[in-house]
Each structure stands twice: as structure tokens, then as C-alpha cells.
Amino acid sequence: MAKSGTTTQGLRTAIERSGYYPALVAEAVEAAVGGEPISSYLVHQETTFDSNEVRRHVTVLVLTGNRFIVSHTDEQAADAGSPSPYATTSTESVKLASISSVVLSRVVANPESYTPGTLPREVVLTIGWGAVSRIDLEPAACGDPNCDSDHGYTGNSTADDLSLRVSEAGDGPEAVRQTLRFAQALSEATAATSAGPAR
């Protein structure tokens, strides 16, 4: 389930509609946003299955004029450290100028007959700002198949701070639309920030 929009009241309503500890989630998000006007937001609740347990978590993304705010709340079962179930919520505030990548992957059915405007059956929104990077290394090689020299390593460093998957089958078509709208708003905001003031 995903909800998007552009107002503080709309954000609170979307959090309440998610039904996932709305008082806790709303308080954390509103404290992080402060008094800034909201340009866009996305509320995404996801249920996962871990062995015999059902776990829910909610991610709230908020775009203001200067910042990108991400809030994530997870619930945990009782364990040795806590005799009762508990939830953990965290918020991170990122300057728009710090966002290094906004990647939107679209999965479409029957690409040979795709027409513009057709809703993807799934989207994955990946946002990087340098807090988490993944490095994939492999041995480097040259073009000579008989060469046995050590050429060191080659690899890629990928910013992978947040990845959010929304599917038409699991979340509904409106959730996919809302994710597309938020991704566009974030892309436009980061492009405007990197362009700097007009001269």
C-alpha cells in the first residue's frame, strides 16, 4: 500500500490510513519535517514473512524544498531483551544536494506492444546519498586467454541507501502511480538543486 500527496494534513491522513502504529509514525515524521512545507510524500507499508512470523514495516518518504526525509518503522516480536513486542522507528534527513542518484526501474509486460502511459506492473525506486555503498569486486583479467598474471581487481561501487519495491499485484495500481509521482518529484527537485541558482 502506498499513498502520496503534497500537504501536511494529507501526510498525516496517509499515515493513519496505513494503520501501522499511526501515532508513533506520525510523531517521528512530523518532528523530522518540522515547519517546512511538504512538496511531496510517499507512505508505503509492506508485510513480509520470516520463517513462521509475519512482520510489517512502513517507510515514509517526504520531500521538502531543501530536504529528503526518510522514516522507517519496524515491529519486533518479544525476545530475550524485551518481554513484550516493540517497534523501532528511525528518521533520516538528507539535504537534496547530497542525493547522488535516483533510480527508477520499471517492469512492463509485453514490451513489444508497449504504449506510452501504460502503467508498469512493478517499480523499484532506489535512492542514494552516500550513507550506504555496496562494492562488488572481481578479479581483473586481460584479453589473453593464456595469461596467468595477476591483474588485481576490478569492481563497482553502488550507492544503495534506500530501495523500495512496489508492485501492481501486491500493492495495487494506485500505489504504483503514487510511487512514480514521488520519484518524478524527487528527480526534479534534485535536478533543480544540482543546477544551482539561475544566472
PDB file of C-alpha atoms in Angstrom:
ATOM      1  CA  MET A   1       0.000   0.000   0.000  1.00  0.00           C
ATOM      2  CA  ALA A   2       1.385   3.407  -0.921  1.00  0.00           C
ATOM      3  CA  LYS A   3      -0.093   6.862  -0.531  1.00  0.00           C
ATOM      4  CA  SER A   4       1.306  10.108  -1.869  1.00  0.00           C
ATOM      5  CA  GLY A   5       0.462  13.797  -1.888  1.00  0.00           C
ATOM      6  CA  THR A   6       1.727  17.262  -1.035  1.00  0.00           C
ATOM      7  CA  THR A   7       0.223  18.531   2.241  1.00  0.00           C
ATOM      8  CA  THR A   8       0.982  18.054   5.929  1.00  0.00           C
ATOM      9  CA  GLN A   9      -2.627  17.050   6.650  1.00  0.00           C
ATOM     10  CA  GLY A  10      -2.573  14.684   3.676  1.00  0.00           C
ATOM     11  CA  LEU A  11       0.621  13.106   5.021  1.00  0.00           C
ATOM     12  CA  ARG A  12      -0.948  12.535   8.435  1.00  0.00           C
ATOM     13  CA  THR A  13      -4.076  11.066   6.819  1.00  0.00           C
ATOM     14  CA  ALA A  14      -1.976   8.710   4.683  1.00  0.00           C
ATOM     15  CA  ILE A  15      -0.058   7.550   7.761  1.00  0.00           C
ATOM     16  CA  GLU A  16      -3.325   6.966   9.623  1.00  0.00           C
ATOM     17  CA  ARG A  17      -4.787   5.029   6.672  1.00  0.00           C
ATOM     18  CA  SER A  18      -1.784   2.730   6.629  1.00  0.00           C
ATOM     19  CA  GLY A  19      -2.970   1.583  10.051  1.00  0.00           C
ATOM     20  CA  TYR A  20       0.576   0.864  11.163  1.00  0.00           C
ATOM     21  CA  TYR A  21       1.186   2.466  14.561  1.00  0.00           C
ATOM     22  CA  PRO A  22      -0.017   5.817  13.166  1.00  0.00           C
ATOM     23  CA  ALA A  23       0.604   7.867  16.320  1.00  0.00           C
ATOM     24  CA  LEU A  24       4.218   6.672  16.573  1.00  0.00           C
ATOM     25  CA  VAL A  25       4.962   7.051  12.849  1.00  0.00           C
ATOM     26  CA  ALA A  26       3.282  10.461  12.524  1.00  0.00           C
ATOM     27  CA  GLU A  27       5.091  11.882  15.559  1.00  0.00           C
ATOM     28  CA  ALA A  28       8.505  10.783  14.252  1.00  0.00           C
ATOM     29  CA  VAL A  29       7.877  12.063  10.716  1.00  0.00           C
ATOM     30  CA  GLU A  30       6.355  15.383  11.799  1.00  0.00           C
ATOM     31  CA  ALA A  31       9.261  16.032  14.177  1.00  0.00           C
ATOM     32  CA  ALA A  32      11.727  15.452  11.327  1.00  0.00           C
ATOM     33  CA  VAL A  33       9.799  17.673   8.890  1.00  0.00           C
ATOM     34  CA  GLY A  34       9.413  20.494  11.415  1.00  0.00           C
ATOM     35  CA  GLY A  35       7.678  23.529   9.972  1.00  0.00           C
ATOM     36  CA  GLU A  36       8.870  23.055   6.383  1.00  0.00           C
ATOM     37  CA  PRO A  37       6.228  22.927   3.646  1.00  0.00           C
ATOM     38  CA  ILE A  38       5.923  19.487   2.046  1.00  0.00           C
ATOM     39  CA  SER A  39       6.474  19.213  -1.709  1.00  0.00           C
ATOM     40  CA  SER A  40       5.643  15.507  -1.978  1.00  0.00           C
ATOM     41  CA  TYR A  41       5.422  12.374   0.152  1.00  0.00           C
ATOM     42  CA  LEU A  42       5.000   8.625  -0.145  1.00  0.00           C
ATOM     43  CA  VAL A  43       3.792   6.224   2.555  1.00  0.00           C
ATOM     44  CA  HIS A  44       4.491   2.552   1.854  1.00  0.00           C
ATOM     45  CA  GLN A  45       3.530  -0.296   4.152  1.00  0.00           C
ATOM     46  CA  GLU A  46       4.885  -3.752   3.475  1.00  0.00           C
ATOM     47  CA  THR A  47       4.238  -7.131   5.069  1.00  0.00           C
ATOM     48  CA  THR A  48       6.951  -9.778   4.918  1.00  0.00           C
ATOM     49  CA  PHE A  49       7.077 -13.386   6.056  1.00  0.00           C
ATOM     50  CA  ASP A  50      10.098 -14.502   8.070  1.00  0.00           C
ATOM     51  CA  SER A  51      10.010 -18.234   8.912  1.00  0.00           C
ATOM     52  CA  ASN A  52       6.834 -18.567  10.982  1.00  0.00           C
ATOM     53  CA  GLU A  53       6.495 -14.853  11.700  1.00  0.00           C
ATOM     54  CA  VAL A  54       4.603 -12.149   9.854  1.00  0.00           C
ATOM     55  CA  ARG A  55       6.412  -8.813  10.031  1.00  0.00           C
ATOM     56  CA  ARG A  56       5.141  -5.448   8.969  1.00  0.00           C
ATOM     57  CA  HIS A  57       7.060  -2.278   8.347  1.00  0.00           C
ATOM     58  CA  VAL A  58       6.304   1.139   6.952  1.00  0.00           C
ATOM     59  CA  THR A  59       8.512   3.547   5.052  1.00  0.00           C
ATOM     60  CA  VAL A  60       7.580   7.220   4.789  1.00  0.00           C
ATOM     61  CA  LEU A  61       9.411   9.425   2.273  1.00  0.00           C
ATOM     62  CA  VAL A  62       8.956  13.191   2.447  1.00  0.00           C
ATOM     63  CA  LEU A  63      10.279  15.848   0.096  1.00  0.00           C
ATOM     64  CA  THR A  64      10.517  19.466   1.230  1.00  0.00           C
ATOM     65  CA  GLY A  65      12.077  22.424  -0.534  1.00  0.00           C
ATOM     66  CA  ASN A  66      15.535  21.628   0.876  1.00  0.00           C
ATOM     67  CA  ARG A  67      15.471  18.093   2.253  1.00  0.00           C
ATOM     68  CA  PHE A  68      14.570  14.477   1.628  1.00  0.00           C
ATOM     69  CA  ILE A  69      13.351  12.769   4.793  1.00  0.00           C
ATOM     70  CA  VAL A  70      13.082   9.011   5.155  1.00  0.00           C
ATOM     71  CA  SER A  71      11.394   7.324   8.091  1.00  0.00           C
ATOM     72  CA  HIS A  72      11.281   3.601   8.658  1.00  0.00           C
ATOM     73  CA  THR A  73       9.348   1.770  11.357  1.00  0.00           C
ATOM     74  CA  ASP A  74       9.624  -1.959  12.112  1.00  0.00           C
ATOM     75  CA  GLU A  75       7.825  -4.102  14.618  1.00  0.00           C
ATOM     76  CA  GLN A  76       9.621  -6.819  16.551  1.00  0.00           C
ATOM     77  CA  ALA A  77       8.320  -9.791  18.498  1.00  0.00           C
ATOM     78  CA  ALA A  78       9.113 -10.219  22.164  1.00  0.00           C
ATOM     79  CA  ASP A  79      12.621 -11.547  22.722  1.00  0.00           C
ATOM     80  CA  ALA A  80      15.179 -12.078  25.460  1.00  0.00           C
ATOM     81  CA  GLY A  81      15.766  -8.319  25.724  1.00  0.00           C
ATOM     82  CA  SER A  82      12.098  -7.340  25.766  1.00  0.00           C
ATOM     83  CA  PRO A  83       9.260  -9.382  27.273  1.00  0.00           C
ATOM     84  CA  SER A  84       6.676  -7.601  25.088  1.00  0.00           C
ATOM     85  CA  PRO A  85       6.537  -6.810  21.354  1.00  0.00           C
ATOM     86  CA  TYR A  86       8.057  -3.478  20.392  1.00  0.00           C
ATOM     87  CA  ALA A  87       8.561  -1.155  17.430  1.00  0.00           C
ATOM     88  CA  THR A  88      11.615   0.746  16.284  1.00  0.00           C
ATOM     89  CA  THR A  89      11.276   3.924  14.279  1.00  0.00           C
ATOM     90  CA  SER A  90      14.061   5.996  12.743  1.00  0.00           C
ATOM     91  CA  THR A  91      14.197   9.128  10.625  1.00  0.00           C
ATOM     92  CA  GLU A  92      16.970  10.498   8.480  1.00  0.00           C
ATOM     93  CA  SER A  93      17.100  13.964   6.976  1.00  0.00           C
ATOM     94  CA  VAL A  94      19.182  14.388   3.822  1.00  0.00           C
ATOM     95  CA  LYS A  95      19.995  17.643   2.045  1.00  0.00           C
ATOM     96  CA  LEU A  96      18.732  17.493  -1.539  1.00  0.00           C
ATOM     97  CA  ALA A  97      22.202  18.468  -2.749  1.00  0.00           C
ATOM     98  CA  SER A  98      23.561  15.279  -1.132  1.00  0.00           C
ATOM     99  CA  ILE A  99      21.391  12.935  -3.186  1.00  0.00           C
ATOM    100  CA  SER A 100      23.669  11.359  -5.749  1.00  0.00           C
ATOM    101  CA  SER A 101      21.190   9.125  -7.579  1.00  0.00           C
ATOM    102  CA  VAL A 102      17.502   8.487  -8.047  1.00  0.00           C
ATOM    103  CA  VAL A 103      16.979   5.222  -9.915  1.00  0.00           C
ATOM    104  CA  LEU A 104      13.536   4.107 -11.030  1.00  0.00           C
ATOM    105  CA  SER A 105      13.320   0.623 -12.526  1.00  0.00           C
ATOM    106  CA  ARG A 106      10.106  -0.263 -14.355  1.00  0.00           C
ATOM    107  CA  VAL A 107       8.893  -3.768 -15.144  1.00  0.00           C
ATOM    108  CA  VAL A 108       6.415  -3.892 -18.017  1.00  0.00           C
ATOM    109  CA  ALA A 109       4.550  -6.822 -19.514  1.00  0.00           C
ATOM    110  CA  ASN A 110       4.615  -7.469 -23.273  1.00  0.00           C
ATOM    111  CA  PRO A 111       7.202  -4.793 -24.093  1.00  0.00           C
ATOM    112  CA  GLU A 112       6.777  -5.383 -27.837  1.00  0.00           C
ATOM    113  CA  SER A 113       3.284  -3.883 -27.643  1.00  0.00           C
ATOM    114  CA  TYR A 114       4.017  -1.232 -25.006  1.00  0.00           C
ATOM    115  CA  THR A 115       2.237   2.080 -25.454  1.00  0.00           C
ATOM    116  CA  PRO A 116       3.344   5.264 -23.649  1.00  0.00           C
ATOM    117  CA  GLY A 117       1.426   5.875 -20.459  1.00  0.00           C
ATOM    118  CA  THR A 118       0.841   2.197 -19.700  1.00  0.00           C
ATOM    119  CA  LEU A 119       1.323   1.529 -16.017  1.00  0.00           C
ATOM    120  CA  PRO A 120       4.308  -0.710 -15.185  1.00  0.00           C
ATOM    121  CA  ARG A 121       3.401  -3.871 -13.304  1.00  0.00           C
ATOM    122  CA  GLU A 122       6.214  -3.150 -10.846  1.00  0.00           C
ATOM    123  CA  VAL A 123       8.567  -0.298  -9.977  1.00  0.00           C
ATOM    124  CA  VAL A 124      11.669  -0.227  -7.807  1.00  0.00           C
ATOM    125  CA  LEU A 125      12.766   3.168  -6.507  1.00  0.00           C
ATOM    126  CA  THR A 126      16.407   3.282  -5.360  1.00  0.00           C
ATOM    127  CA  ILE A 127      17.821   6.452  -3.837  1.00  0.00           C
ATOM    128  CA  GLY A 128      21.473   7.019  -2.969  1.00  0.00           C
ATOM    129  CA  TRP A 129      23.035   9.764  -0.889  1.00  0.00           C
ATOM    130  CA  GLY A 130      26.281   8.194   0.240  1.00  0.00           C
ATOM    131  CA  ALA A 131      25.334   6.807   3.640  1.00  0.00           C
ATOM    132  CA  VAL A 132      25.472   3.195   2.398  1.00  0.00           C
ATOM    133  CA  SER A 133      27.549   1.939  -0.523  1.00  0.00           C
ATOM    134  CA  ARG A 134      27.945  -1.546  -1.893  1.00  0.00           C
ATOM    135  CA  ILE A 135      31.204  -2.612  -3.529  1.00  0.00           C
ATOM    136  CA  ASP A 136      31.229  -5.586  -5.893  1.00  0.00           C
ATOM    137  CA  LEU A 137      34.760  -6.808  -6.693  1.00  0.00           C
ATOM    138  CA  GLU A 138      36.030  -9.479  -9.040  1.00  0.00           C
ATOM    139  CA  PRO A 139      39.470 -10.455 -10.306  1.00  0.00           C
ATOM    140  CA  ALA A 140      40.555  -8.321 -13.250  1.00  0.00           C
ATOM    141  CA  ALA A 141      41.579 -10.078 -16.447  1.00  0.00           C
ATOM    142  CA  CYS A 142      43.113  -9.193 -19.784  1.00  0.00           C
ATOM    143  CA  GLY A 143      42.030 -10.301 -23.237  1.00  0.00           C
ATOM    144  CA  ASP A 144      44.654 -13.052 -23.487  1.00  0.00           C
ATOM    145  CA  PRO A 145      43.068 -16.415 -22.571  1.00  0.00           C
ATOM    146  CA  ASN A 146      46.542 -17.894 -21.855  1.00  0.00           C
ATOM    147  CA  CYS A 147      47.616 -15.109 -19.474  1.00  0.00           C
ATOM    148  CA  ASP A 148      48.050 -16.156 -15.858  1.00  0.00           C
ATOM    149  CA  SER A 149      49.322 -12.822 -14.498  1.00  0.00           C
ATOM    150  CA  ASP A 150      47.713 -11.134 -11.545  1.00  0.00           C
ATOM    151  CA  HIS A 151      45.840  -8.092 -12.874  1.00  0.00           C
ATOM    152  CA  GLY A 152      44.429  -7.041  -9.497  1.00  0.00           C
ATOM    153  CA  TYR A 153      40.730  -6.442  -9.001  1.00  0.00           C
ATOM    154  CA  THR A 154      38.010  -4.502 -10.712  1.00  0.00           C
ATOM    155  CA  GLY A 155      34.607  -3.607  -9.401  1.00  0.00           C
ATOM    156  CA  ASN A 156      31.759  -1.215  -8.960  1.00  0.00           C
ATOM    157  CA  SER A 157      30.695   0.965  -6.081  1.00  0.00           C
ATOM    158  CA  THR A 158      26.953   1.484  -5.908  1.00  0.00           C
ATOM    159  CA  ALA A 159      25.062   3.918  -3.703  1.00  0.00           C
ATOM    160  CA  ASP A 160      22.219   1.914  -2.246  1.00  0.00           C
ATOM    161  CA  ASP A 161      20.822   3.810   0.723  1.00  0.00           C
ATOM    162  CA  LEU A 162      17.151   3.056   0.095  1.00  0.00           C
ATOM    163  CA  SER A 163      15.340   0.663  -2.194  1.00  0.00           C
ATOM    164  CA  LEU A 164      11.548   0.467  -2.315  1.00  0.00           C
ATOM    165  CA  ARG A 165       9.656  -2.097  -4.428  1.00  0.00           C
ATOM    166  CA  VAL A 166       6.005  -1.510  -5.313  1.00  0.00           C
ATOM    167  CA  SER A 167       4.010  -3.907  -7.488  1.00  0.00           C
ATOM    168  CA  GLU A 168       0.592  -3.735  -9.055  1.00  0.00           C
ATOM    169  CA  ALA A 169      -0.203  -7.278  -7.902  1.00  0.00           C
ATOM    170  CA  GLY A 170       0.886  -6.782  -4.294  1.00  0.00           C
ATOM    171  CA  ASP A 171       0.141  -3.095  -3.672  1.00  0.00           C
ATOM    172  CA  GLY A 172      -2.375  -2.137  -6.342  1.00  0.00           C
ATOM    173  CA  PRO A 173      -2.176   0.101  -9.411  1.00  0.00           C
ATOM    174  CA  GLU A 174      -2.667   3.337  -7.440  1.00  0.00           C
ATOM    175  CA  ALA A 175       0.371   2.545  -5.296  1.00  0.00           C
ATOM    176  CA  VAL A 176       2.463   2.168  -8.456  1.00  0.00           C
ATOM    177  CA  ARG A 177       1.156   5.526  -9.772  1.00  0.00           C
ATOM    178  CA  GLN A 178       1.938   7.238  -6.479  1.00  0.00           C
ATOM    179  CA  THR A 179       5.466   5.854  -6.442  1.00  0.00           C
ATOM    180  CA  LEU A 180       6.004   7.128  -9.996  1.00  0.00           C
ATOM    181  CA  ARG A 181       4.744  10.596  -8.982  1.00  0.00           C
ATOM    182  CA  PHE A 182       7.028  10.754  -5.947  1.00  0.00           C
ATOM    183  CA  ALA A 183      10.031   9.554  -7.957  1.00  0.00           C
ATOM    184  CA  GLN A 184       9.414  12.264 -10.564  1.00  0.00           C
ATOM    185  CA  ALA A 185       9.083  14.967  -7.896  1.00  0.00           C
ATOM    186  CA  LEU A 186      12.315  13.831  -6.237  1.00  0.00           C
ATOM    187  CA  SER A 187      14.182  13.650  -9.558  1.00  0.00           C
ATOM    188  CA  GLU A 188      13.035  17.150 -10.498  1.00  0.00           C
ATOM    189  CA  ALA A 189      13.999  18.532  -7.081  1.00  0.00           C
ATOM    190  CA  THR A 190      17.487  17.024  -7.192  1.00  0.00           C
ATOM    191  CA  ALA A 191      17.990  18.259 -10.770  1.00  0.00           C
ATOM    192  CA  ALA A 192      16.987  21.780  -9.728  1.00  0.00           C
ATOM    193  CA  THR A 193      19.324  21.634  -6.734  1.00  0.00           C
ATOM    194  CA  SER A 194      22.309  20.413  -8.765  1.00  0.00           C
ATOM    195  CA  ALA A 195      21.688  23.093 -11.415  1.00  0.00           C
ATOM    196  CA  GLY A 196      22.048  25.778  -8.757  1.00  0.00           C
ATOM    197  CA  PRO A 197      20.570  29.268  -8.961  1.00  0.00           C
ATOM    198  CA  ALA A 198      19.892  30.760 -12.384  1.00  0.00           C
ATOM    199  CA  ARG A 199      22.368  33.381 -13.525  1.00  0.00           C
TER     200      ARG A 199
END
